Backbone as CSV, one residue per row, in Angstrom:
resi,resn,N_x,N_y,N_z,CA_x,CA_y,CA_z,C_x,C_y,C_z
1,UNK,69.533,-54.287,-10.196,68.094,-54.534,-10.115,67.528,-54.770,-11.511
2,UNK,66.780,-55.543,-11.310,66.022,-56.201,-12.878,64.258,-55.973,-12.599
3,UNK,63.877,-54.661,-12.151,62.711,-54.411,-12.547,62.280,-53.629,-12.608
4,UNK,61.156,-52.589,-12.152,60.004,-51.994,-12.903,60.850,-50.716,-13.088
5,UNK,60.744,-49.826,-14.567,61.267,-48.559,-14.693,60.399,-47.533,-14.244
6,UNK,61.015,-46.449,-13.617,60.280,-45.308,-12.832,60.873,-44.233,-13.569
7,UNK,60.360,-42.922,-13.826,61.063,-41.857,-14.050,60.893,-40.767,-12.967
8,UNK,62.371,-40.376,-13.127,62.385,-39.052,-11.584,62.892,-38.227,-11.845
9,UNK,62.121,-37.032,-11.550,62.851,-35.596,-11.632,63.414,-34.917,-10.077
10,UNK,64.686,-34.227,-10.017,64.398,-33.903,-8.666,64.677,-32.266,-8.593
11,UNK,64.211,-31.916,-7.875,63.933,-30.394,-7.854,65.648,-29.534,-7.970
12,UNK,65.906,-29.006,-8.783,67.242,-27.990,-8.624,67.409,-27.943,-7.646
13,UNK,67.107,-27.507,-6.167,67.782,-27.388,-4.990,68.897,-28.967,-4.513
14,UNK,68.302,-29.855,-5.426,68.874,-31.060,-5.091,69.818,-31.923,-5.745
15,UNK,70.171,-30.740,-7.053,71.093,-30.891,-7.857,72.598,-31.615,-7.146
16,UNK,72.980,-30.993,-6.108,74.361,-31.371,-5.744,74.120,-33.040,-4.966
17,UNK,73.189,-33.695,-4.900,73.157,-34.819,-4.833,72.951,-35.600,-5.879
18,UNK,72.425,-35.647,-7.186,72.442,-35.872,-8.402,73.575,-35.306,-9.851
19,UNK,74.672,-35.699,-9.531,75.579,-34.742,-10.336,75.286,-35.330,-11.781
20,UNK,74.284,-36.141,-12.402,74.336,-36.775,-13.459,73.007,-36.229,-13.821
21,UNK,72.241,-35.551,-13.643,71.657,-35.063,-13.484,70.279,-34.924,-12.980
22,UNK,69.158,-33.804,-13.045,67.512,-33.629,-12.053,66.819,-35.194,-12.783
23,UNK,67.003,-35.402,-14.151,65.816,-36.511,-14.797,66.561,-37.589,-14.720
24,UNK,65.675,-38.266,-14.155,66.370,-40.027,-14.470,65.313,-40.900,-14.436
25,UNK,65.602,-42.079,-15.786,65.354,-43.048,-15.414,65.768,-44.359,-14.605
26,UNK,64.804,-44.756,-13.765,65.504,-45.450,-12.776,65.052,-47.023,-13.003
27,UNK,65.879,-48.254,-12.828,65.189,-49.572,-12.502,64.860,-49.774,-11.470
28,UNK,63.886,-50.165,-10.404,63.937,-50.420,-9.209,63.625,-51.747,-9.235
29,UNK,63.741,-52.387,-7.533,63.628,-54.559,-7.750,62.289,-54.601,-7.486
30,UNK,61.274,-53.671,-7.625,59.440,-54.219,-7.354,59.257,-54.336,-6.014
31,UNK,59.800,-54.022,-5.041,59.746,-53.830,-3.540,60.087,-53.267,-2.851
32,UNK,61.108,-52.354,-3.131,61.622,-51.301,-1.951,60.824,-50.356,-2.240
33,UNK,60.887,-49.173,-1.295,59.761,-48.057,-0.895,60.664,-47.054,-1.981
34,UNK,59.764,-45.996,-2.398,60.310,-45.067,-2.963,61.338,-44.034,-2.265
35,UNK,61.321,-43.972,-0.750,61.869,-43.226,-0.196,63.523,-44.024,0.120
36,UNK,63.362,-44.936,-0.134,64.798,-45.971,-0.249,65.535,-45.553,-1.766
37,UNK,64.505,-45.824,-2.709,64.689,-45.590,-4.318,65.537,-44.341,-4.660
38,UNK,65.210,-43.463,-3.939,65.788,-42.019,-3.667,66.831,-41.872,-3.040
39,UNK,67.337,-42.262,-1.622,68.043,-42.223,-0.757,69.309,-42.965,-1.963
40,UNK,68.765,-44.155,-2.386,69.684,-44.997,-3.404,70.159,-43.902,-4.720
41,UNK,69.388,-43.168,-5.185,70.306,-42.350,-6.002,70.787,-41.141,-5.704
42,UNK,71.134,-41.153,-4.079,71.657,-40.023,-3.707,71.371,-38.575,-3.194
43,UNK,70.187,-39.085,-2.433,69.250,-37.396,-1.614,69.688,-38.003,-0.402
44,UNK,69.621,-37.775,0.466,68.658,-38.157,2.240,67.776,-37.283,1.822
45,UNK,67.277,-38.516,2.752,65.527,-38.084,2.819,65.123,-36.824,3.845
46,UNK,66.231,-36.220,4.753,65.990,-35.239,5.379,66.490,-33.819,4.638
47,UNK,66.613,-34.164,3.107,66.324,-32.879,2.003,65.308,-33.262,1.554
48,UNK,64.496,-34.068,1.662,63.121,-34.035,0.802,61.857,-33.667,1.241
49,UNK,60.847,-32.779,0.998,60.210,-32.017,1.615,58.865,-33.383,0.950
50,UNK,58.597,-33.059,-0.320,57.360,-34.233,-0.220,58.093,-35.256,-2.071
51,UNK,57.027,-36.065,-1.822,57.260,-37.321,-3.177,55.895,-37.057,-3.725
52,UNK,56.013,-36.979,-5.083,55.018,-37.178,-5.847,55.172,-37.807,-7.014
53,UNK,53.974,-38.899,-7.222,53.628,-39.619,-8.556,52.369,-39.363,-8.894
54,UNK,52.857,-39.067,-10.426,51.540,-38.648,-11.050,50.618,-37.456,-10.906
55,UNK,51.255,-36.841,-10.046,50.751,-35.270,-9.693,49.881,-35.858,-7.945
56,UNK,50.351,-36.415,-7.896,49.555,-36.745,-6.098,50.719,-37.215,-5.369
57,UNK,50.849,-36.515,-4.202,51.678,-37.013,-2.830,51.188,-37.949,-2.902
58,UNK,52.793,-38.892,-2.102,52.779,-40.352,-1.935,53.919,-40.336,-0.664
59,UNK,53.301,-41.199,0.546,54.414,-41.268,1.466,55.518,-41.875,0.851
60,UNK,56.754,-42.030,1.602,57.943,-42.322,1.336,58.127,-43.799,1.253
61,UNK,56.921,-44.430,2.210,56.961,-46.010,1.917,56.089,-46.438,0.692
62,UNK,55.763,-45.806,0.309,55.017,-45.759,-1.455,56.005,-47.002,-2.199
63,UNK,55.519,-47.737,-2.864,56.316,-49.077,-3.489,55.976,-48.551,-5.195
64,UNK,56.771,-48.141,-5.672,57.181,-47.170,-6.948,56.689,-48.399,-8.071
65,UNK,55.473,-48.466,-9.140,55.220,-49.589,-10.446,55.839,-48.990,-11.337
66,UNK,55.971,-49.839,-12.216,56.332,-49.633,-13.874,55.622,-48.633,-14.142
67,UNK,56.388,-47.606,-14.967,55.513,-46.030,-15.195,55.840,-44.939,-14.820
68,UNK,55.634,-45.219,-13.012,55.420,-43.868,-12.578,56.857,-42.916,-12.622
69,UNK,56.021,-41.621,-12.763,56.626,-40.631,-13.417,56.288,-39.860,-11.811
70,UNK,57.434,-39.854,-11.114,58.164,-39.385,-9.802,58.868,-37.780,-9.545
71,UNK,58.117,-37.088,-8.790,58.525,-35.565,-8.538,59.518,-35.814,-7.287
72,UNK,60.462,-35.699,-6.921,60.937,-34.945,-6.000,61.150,-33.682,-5.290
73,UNK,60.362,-33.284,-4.380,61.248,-31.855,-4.078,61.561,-31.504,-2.798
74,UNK,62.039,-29.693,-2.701,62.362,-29.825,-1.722,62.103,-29.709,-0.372
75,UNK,62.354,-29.497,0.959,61.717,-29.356,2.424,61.425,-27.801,2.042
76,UNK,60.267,-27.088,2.530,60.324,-25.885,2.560,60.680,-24.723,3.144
77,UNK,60.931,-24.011,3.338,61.460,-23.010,4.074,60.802,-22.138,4.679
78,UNK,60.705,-21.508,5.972,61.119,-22.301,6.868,60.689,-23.582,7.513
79,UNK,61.366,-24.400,7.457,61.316,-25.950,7.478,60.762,-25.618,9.077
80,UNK,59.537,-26.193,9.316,59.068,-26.565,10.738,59.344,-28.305,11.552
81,UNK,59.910,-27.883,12.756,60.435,-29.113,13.389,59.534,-29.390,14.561
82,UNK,58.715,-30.319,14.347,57.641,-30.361,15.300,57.801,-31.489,16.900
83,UNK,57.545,-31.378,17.639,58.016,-32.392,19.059,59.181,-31.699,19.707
84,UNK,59.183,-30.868,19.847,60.552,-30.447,20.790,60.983,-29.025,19.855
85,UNK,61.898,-28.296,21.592,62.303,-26.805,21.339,62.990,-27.053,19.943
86,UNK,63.453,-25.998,19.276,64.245,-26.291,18.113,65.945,-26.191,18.558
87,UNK,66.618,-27.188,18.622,67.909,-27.206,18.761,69.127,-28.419,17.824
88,UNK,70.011,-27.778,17.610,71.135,-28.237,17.220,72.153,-29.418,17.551
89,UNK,72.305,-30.186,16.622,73.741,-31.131,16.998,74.405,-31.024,15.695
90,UNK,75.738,-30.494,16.324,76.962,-30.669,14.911,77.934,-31.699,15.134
91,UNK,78.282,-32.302,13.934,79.290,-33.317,13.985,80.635,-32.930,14.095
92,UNK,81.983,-33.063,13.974,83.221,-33.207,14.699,83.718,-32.020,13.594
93,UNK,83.185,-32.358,12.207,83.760,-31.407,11.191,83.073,-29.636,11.011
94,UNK,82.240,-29.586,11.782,81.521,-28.147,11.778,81.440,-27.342,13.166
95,UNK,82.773,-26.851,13.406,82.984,-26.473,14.440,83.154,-25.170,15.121
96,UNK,83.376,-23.891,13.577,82.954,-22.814,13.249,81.307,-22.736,13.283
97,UNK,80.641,-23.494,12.504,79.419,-23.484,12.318,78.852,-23.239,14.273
98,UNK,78.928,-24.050,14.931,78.563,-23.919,16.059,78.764,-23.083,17.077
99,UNK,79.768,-22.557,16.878,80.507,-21.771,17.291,79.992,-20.485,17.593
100,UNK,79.434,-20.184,16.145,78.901,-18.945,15.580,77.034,-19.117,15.872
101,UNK,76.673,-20.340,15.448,74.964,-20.493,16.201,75.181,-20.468,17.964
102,UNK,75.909,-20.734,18.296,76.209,-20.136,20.054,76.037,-18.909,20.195
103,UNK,77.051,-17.972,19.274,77.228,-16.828,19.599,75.728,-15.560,19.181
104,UNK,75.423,-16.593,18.412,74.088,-15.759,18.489,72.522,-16.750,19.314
105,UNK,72.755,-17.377,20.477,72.308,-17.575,21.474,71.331,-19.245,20.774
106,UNK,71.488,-19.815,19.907,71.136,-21.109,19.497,71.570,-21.929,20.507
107,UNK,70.996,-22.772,20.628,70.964,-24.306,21.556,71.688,-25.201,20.780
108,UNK,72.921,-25.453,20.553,74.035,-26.009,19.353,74.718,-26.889,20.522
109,UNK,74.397,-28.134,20.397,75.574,-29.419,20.952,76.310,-29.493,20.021
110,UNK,77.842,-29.717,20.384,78.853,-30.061,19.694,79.962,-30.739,20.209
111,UNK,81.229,-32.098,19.581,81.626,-32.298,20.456,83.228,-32.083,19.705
112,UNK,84.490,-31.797,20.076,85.251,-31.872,19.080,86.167,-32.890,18.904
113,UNK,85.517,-33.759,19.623,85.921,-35.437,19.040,84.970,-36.179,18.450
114,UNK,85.181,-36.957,17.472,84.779,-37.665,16.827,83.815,-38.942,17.969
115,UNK,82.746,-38.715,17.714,81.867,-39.335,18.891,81.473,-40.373,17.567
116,UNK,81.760,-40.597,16.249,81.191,-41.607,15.292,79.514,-41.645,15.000
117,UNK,79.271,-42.593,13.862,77.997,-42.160,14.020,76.514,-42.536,14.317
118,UNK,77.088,-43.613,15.166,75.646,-44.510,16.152,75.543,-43.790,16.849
119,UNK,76.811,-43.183,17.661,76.207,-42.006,18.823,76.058,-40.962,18.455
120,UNK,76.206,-40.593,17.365,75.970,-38.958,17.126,73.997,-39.077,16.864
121,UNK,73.917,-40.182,15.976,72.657,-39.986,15.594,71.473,-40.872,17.089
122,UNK,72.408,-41.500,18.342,71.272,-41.824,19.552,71.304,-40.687,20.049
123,UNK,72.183,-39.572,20.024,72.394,-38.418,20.875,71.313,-37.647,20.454
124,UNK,71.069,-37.635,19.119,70.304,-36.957,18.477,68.968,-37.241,18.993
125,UNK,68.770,-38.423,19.084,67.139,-38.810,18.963,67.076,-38.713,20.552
126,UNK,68.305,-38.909,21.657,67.994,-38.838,22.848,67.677,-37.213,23.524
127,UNK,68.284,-36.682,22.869,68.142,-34.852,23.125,67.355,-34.088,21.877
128,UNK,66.617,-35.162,21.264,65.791,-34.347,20.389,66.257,-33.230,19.580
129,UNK,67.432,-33.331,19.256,68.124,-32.381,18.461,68.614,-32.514,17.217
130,UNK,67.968,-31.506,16.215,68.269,-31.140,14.203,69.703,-31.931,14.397
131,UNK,70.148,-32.995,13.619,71.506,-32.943,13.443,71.998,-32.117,12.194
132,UNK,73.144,-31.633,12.184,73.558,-31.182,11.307,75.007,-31.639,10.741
133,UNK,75.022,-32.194,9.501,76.250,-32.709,8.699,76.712,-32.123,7.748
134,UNK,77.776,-33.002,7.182,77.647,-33.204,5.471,77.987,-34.563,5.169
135,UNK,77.750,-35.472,6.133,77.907,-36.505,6.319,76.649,-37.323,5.488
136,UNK,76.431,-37.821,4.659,74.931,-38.133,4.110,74.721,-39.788,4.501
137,UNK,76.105,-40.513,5.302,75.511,-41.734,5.918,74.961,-41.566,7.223
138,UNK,75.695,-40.125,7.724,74.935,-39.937,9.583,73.411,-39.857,9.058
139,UNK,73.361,-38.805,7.968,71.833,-38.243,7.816,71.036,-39.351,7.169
140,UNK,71.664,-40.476,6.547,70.552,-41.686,6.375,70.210,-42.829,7.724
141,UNK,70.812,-42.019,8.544,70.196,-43.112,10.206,69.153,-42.933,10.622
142,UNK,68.188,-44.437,10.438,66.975,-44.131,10.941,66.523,-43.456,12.438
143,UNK,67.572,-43.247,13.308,67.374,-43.034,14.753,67.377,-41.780,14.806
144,UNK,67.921,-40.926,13.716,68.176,-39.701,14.338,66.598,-38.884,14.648
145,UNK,66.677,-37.987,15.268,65.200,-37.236,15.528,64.868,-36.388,14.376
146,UNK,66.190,-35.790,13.530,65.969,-34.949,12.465,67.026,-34.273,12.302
147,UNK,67.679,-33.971,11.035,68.525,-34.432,10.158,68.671,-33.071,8.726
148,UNK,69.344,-32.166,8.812,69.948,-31.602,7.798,71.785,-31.125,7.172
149,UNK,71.363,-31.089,5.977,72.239,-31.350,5.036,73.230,-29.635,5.264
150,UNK,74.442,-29.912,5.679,74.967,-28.464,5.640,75.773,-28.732,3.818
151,UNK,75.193,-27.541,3.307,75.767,-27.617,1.846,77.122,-27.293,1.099
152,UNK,77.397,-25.793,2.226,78.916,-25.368,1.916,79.665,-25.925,2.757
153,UNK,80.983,-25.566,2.164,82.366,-25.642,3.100,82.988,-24.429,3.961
154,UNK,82.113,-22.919,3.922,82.094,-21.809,3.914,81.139,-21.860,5.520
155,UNK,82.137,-21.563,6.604,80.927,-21.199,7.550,80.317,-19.497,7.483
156,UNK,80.348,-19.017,7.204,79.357,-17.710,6.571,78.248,-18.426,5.850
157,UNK,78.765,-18.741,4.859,77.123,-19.477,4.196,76.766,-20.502,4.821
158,UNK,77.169,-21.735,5.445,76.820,-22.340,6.570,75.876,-21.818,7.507
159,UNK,76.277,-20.605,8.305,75.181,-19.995,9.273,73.801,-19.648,8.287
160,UNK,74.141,-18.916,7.055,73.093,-18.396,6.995,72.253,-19.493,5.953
161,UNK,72.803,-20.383,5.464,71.877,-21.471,5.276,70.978,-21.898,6.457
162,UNK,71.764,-22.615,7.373,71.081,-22.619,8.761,69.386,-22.459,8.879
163,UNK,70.037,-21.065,8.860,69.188,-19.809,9.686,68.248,-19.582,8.588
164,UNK,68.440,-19.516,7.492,67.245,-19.429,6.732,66.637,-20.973,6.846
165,UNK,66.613,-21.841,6.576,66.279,-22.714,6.975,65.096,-23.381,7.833
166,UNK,65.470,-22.657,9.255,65.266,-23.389,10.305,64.605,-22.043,10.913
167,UNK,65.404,-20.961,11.190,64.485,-19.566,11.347,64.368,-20.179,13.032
168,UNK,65.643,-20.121,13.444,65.546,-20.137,15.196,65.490,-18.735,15.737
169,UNK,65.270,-18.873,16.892,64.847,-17.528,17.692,66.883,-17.015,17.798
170,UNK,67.012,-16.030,17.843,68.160,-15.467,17.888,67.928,-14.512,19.161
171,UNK,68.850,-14.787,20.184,69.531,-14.201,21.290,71.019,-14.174,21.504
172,UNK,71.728,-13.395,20.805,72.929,-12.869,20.861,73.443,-12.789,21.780
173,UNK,74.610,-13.213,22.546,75.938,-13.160,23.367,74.933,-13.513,24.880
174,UNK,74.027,-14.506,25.133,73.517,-15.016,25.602,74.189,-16.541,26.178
175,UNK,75.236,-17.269,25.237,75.581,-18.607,25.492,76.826,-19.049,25.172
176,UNK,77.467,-19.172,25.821,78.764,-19.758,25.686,79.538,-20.578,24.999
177,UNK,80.074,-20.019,24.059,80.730,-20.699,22.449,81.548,-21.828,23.039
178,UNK,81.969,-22.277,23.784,82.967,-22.916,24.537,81.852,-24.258,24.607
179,UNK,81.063,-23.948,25.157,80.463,-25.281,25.986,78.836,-25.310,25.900
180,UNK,78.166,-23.931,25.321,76.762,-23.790,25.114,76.438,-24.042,26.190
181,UNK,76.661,-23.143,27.361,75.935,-22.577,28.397,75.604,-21.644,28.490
182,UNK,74.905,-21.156,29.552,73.791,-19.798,29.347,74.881,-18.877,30.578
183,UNK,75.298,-17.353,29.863,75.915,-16.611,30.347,75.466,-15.898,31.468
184,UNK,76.277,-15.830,32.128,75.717,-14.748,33.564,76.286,-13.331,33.541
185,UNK,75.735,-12.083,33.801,76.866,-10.966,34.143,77.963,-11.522,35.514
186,UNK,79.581,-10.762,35.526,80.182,-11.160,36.463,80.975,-10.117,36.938
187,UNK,81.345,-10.073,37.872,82.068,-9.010,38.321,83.861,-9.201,38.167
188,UNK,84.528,-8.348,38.196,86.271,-8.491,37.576,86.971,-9.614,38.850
189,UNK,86.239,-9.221,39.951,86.521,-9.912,41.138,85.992,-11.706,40.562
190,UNK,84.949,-12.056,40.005,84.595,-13.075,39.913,85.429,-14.044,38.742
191,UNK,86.003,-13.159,38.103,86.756,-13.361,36.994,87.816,-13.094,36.712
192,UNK,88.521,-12.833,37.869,90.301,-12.213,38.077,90.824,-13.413,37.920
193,UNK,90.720,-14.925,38.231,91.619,-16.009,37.644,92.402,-15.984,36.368
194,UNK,91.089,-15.699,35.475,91.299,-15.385,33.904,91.855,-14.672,33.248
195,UNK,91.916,-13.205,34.031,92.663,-12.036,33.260,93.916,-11.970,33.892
196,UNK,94.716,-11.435,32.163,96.080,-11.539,32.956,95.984,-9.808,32.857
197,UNK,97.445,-9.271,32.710,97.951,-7.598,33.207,97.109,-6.747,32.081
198,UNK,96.883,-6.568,31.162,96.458,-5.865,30.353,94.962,-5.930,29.955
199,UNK,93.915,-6.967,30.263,93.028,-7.493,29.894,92.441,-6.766,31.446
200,UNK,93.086,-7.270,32.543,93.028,-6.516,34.362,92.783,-4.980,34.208
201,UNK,93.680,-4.454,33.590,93.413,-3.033,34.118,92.535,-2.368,32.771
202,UNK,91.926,-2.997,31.482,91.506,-2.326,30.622,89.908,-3.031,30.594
203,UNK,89.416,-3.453,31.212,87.885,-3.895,31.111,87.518,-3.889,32.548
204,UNK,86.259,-3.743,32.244,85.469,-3.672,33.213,84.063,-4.740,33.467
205,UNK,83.649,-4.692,31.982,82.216,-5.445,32.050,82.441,-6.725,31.812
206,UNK,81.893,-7.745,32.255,82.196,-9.006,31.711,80.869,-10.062,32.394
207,UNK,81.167,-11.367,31.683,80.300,-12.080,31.530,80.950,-13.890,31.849
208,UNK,80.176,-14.781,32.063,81.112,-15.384,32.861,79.766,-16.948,32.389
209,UNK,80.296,-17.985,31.954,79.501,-19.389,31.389,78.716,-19.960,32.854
210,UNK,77.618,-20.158,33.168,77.163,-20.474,34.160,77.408,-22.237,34.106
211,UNK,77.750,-23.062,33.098,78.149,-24.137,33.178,80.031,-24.571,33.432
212,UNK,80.559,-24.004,32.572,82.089,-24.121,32.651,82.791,-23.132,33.077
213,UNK,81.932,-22.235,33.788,82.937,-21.061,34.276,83.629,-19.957,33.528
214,UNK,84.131,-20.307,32.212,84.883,-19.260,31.032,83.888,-17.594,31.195
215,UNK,85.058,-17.089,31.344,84.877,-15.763,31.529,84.566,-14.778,29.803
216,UNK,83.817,-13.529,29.795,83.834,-13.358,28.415,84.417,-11.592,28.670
217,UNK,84.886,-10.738,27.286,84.921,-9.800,27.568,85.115,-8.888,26.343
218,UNK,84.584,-7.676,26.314,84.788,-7.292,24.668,86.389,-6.856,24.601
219,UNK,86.947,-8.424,23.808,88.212,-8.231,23.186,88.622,-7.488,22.373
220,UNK,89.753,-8.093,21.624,90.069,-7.334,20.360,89.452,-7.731,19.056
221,UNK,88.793,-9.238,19.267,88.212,-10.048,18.295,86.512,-9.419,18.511
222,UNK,86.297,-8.366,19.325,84.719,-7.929,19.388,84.362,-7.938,18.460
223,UNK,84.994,-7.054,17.595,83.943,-6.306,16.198,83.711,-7.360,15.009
224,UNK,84.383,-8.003,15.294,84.304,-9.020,14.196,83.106,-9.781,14.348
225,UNK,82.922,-9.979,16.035,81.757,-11.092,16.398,80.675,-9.899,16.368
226,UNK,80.884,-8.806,16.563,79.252,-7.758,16.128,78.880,-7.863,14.954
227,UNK,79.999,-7.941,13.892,79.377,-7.893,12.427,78.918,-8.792,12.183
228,UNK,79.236,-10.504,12.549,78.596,-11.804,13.009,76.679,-11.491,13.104
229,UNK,76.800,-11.042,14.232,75.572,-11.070,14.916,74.484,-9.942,14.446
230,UNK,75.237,-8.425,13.939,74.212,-7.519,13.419,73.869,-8.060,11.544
231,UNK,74.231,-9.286,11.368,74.640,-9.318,10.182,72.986,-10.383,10.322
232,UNK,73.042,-11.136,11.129,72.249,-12.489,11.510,71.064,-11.917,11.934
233,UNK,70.448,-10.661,12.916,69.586,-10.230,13.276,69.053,-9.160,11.702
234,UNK,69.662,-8.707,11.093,69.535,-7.691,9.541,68.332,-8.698,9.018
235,UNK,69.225,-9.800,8.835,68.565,-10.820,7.599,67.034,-11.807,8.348
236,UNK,67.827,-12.494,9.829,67.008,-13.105,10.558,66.066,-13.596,11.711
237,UNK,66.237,-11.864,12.077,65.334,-11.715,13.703,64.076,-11.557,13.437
238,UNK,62.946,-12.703,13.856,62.089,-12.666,14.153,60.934,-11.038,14.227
């Protein structure tokens, strides 16, 4: 590009999309929107909370002159998602992540095939559901309904990025990690397919996916999923 110079700062939270660093001067071609200008040096725009030039908000279709001296920062916390319940879509690579927003009763679509990413992001806009990546070409699709950046590779900090974040209602062992359906109590009789000899004669209580049928029961893997969940309600119950 051969025109007007802009200068941009972008807020520390947005450092890991700028590895060259927060200040830059930028050339832009005298016609694209500032929210392109940005996306071009490496944010999505579904980390950017507002744009400012010159100390005044400017929408994202703002056409950036020679001069301006450009704030970036970031979405705030808790980020409000307005038009619809607040729910989840994860892509093919975050599968712990979902796993674990199930288990503490989140509305989390997930698929564990690679559905690509025209349909991940019509799915999105058709079920009105946050996508969630680290994908930063899914999260630059104009279709999606709404769009965040998962930062680690760590699903522990994954959830609780999330969750600070977004600050969903939490209902624990409510929904079915399998398929994100809503659990029913069940009786051993309703759920004797499932158990084999040892699982048969040592439980009693159980719980059973009102969509796919999967039976639940406090395993040997329980305590692990309590420290999960008393860990998530400590920091993020309402």
């Amino acid at each position: 590009m051969n025109g007007p110079e802009i200068h941009v700062e972008f807020a520390p939270d947005l450092t890991p999309f700028v590895p060259r660093g927060p200040r830059r001067t930028l050339v832009t071609d005298g016609f694209s929107s500032l929210g392109h200008v940005v996306e071009s040096a490496g944010v999505p725009l579904t980390e950017v909370g507002s744009l400012w030039v010159h100390g005044r908000e400017v929408p994202t279709s703002y056409v950036p002159a020679a001069g301006d001296a450009v704030e970036v920062r970031p979405v705030a916390r808790p980020q409000q998602v307005p038009g619809a319940p607040l729910r989840f879509l994860l892509d093919v690579h975050l599968g712990t992540l979902a796993r674990r927003l199930r288990l503490l009763g989140v509305d989390t679509a997930y698929e564990s095939t690679d559905l690509g990413d025209p349909a991940l992001a019509a799915l999105s806009a058709a079920e009105q559901r946050v996508m969630l990546s680290r994908d930063r070409g899914l999260l630059r699709r104009r279709e999606l309904w709404a769009g965040a950046y998962v930062y680690s590779t760590r699903p522990e900090d994954q959830l609780r990025d999330v969750l600070d974040r977004f600050r969903p209602e939490l209902r624990p062992w409510t929904r079915c990690t399998a398929c994100n359906g809503l659990l029913k109590e069940a009786t051993k009789e309703e759920v004797a397919d499932q158990l084999h000899g040892g699982t048969q004669r040592s439980y009693d209580v159980f719980a059973q996916c009102r969509n796919c049928g999967r039976a639940y029961w406090k395993g040997a893997h329980h305590e692990q999923l309590v420290a999960i969940v008393e860990r998530a309600l400590e920091e993020f119950a309402r």
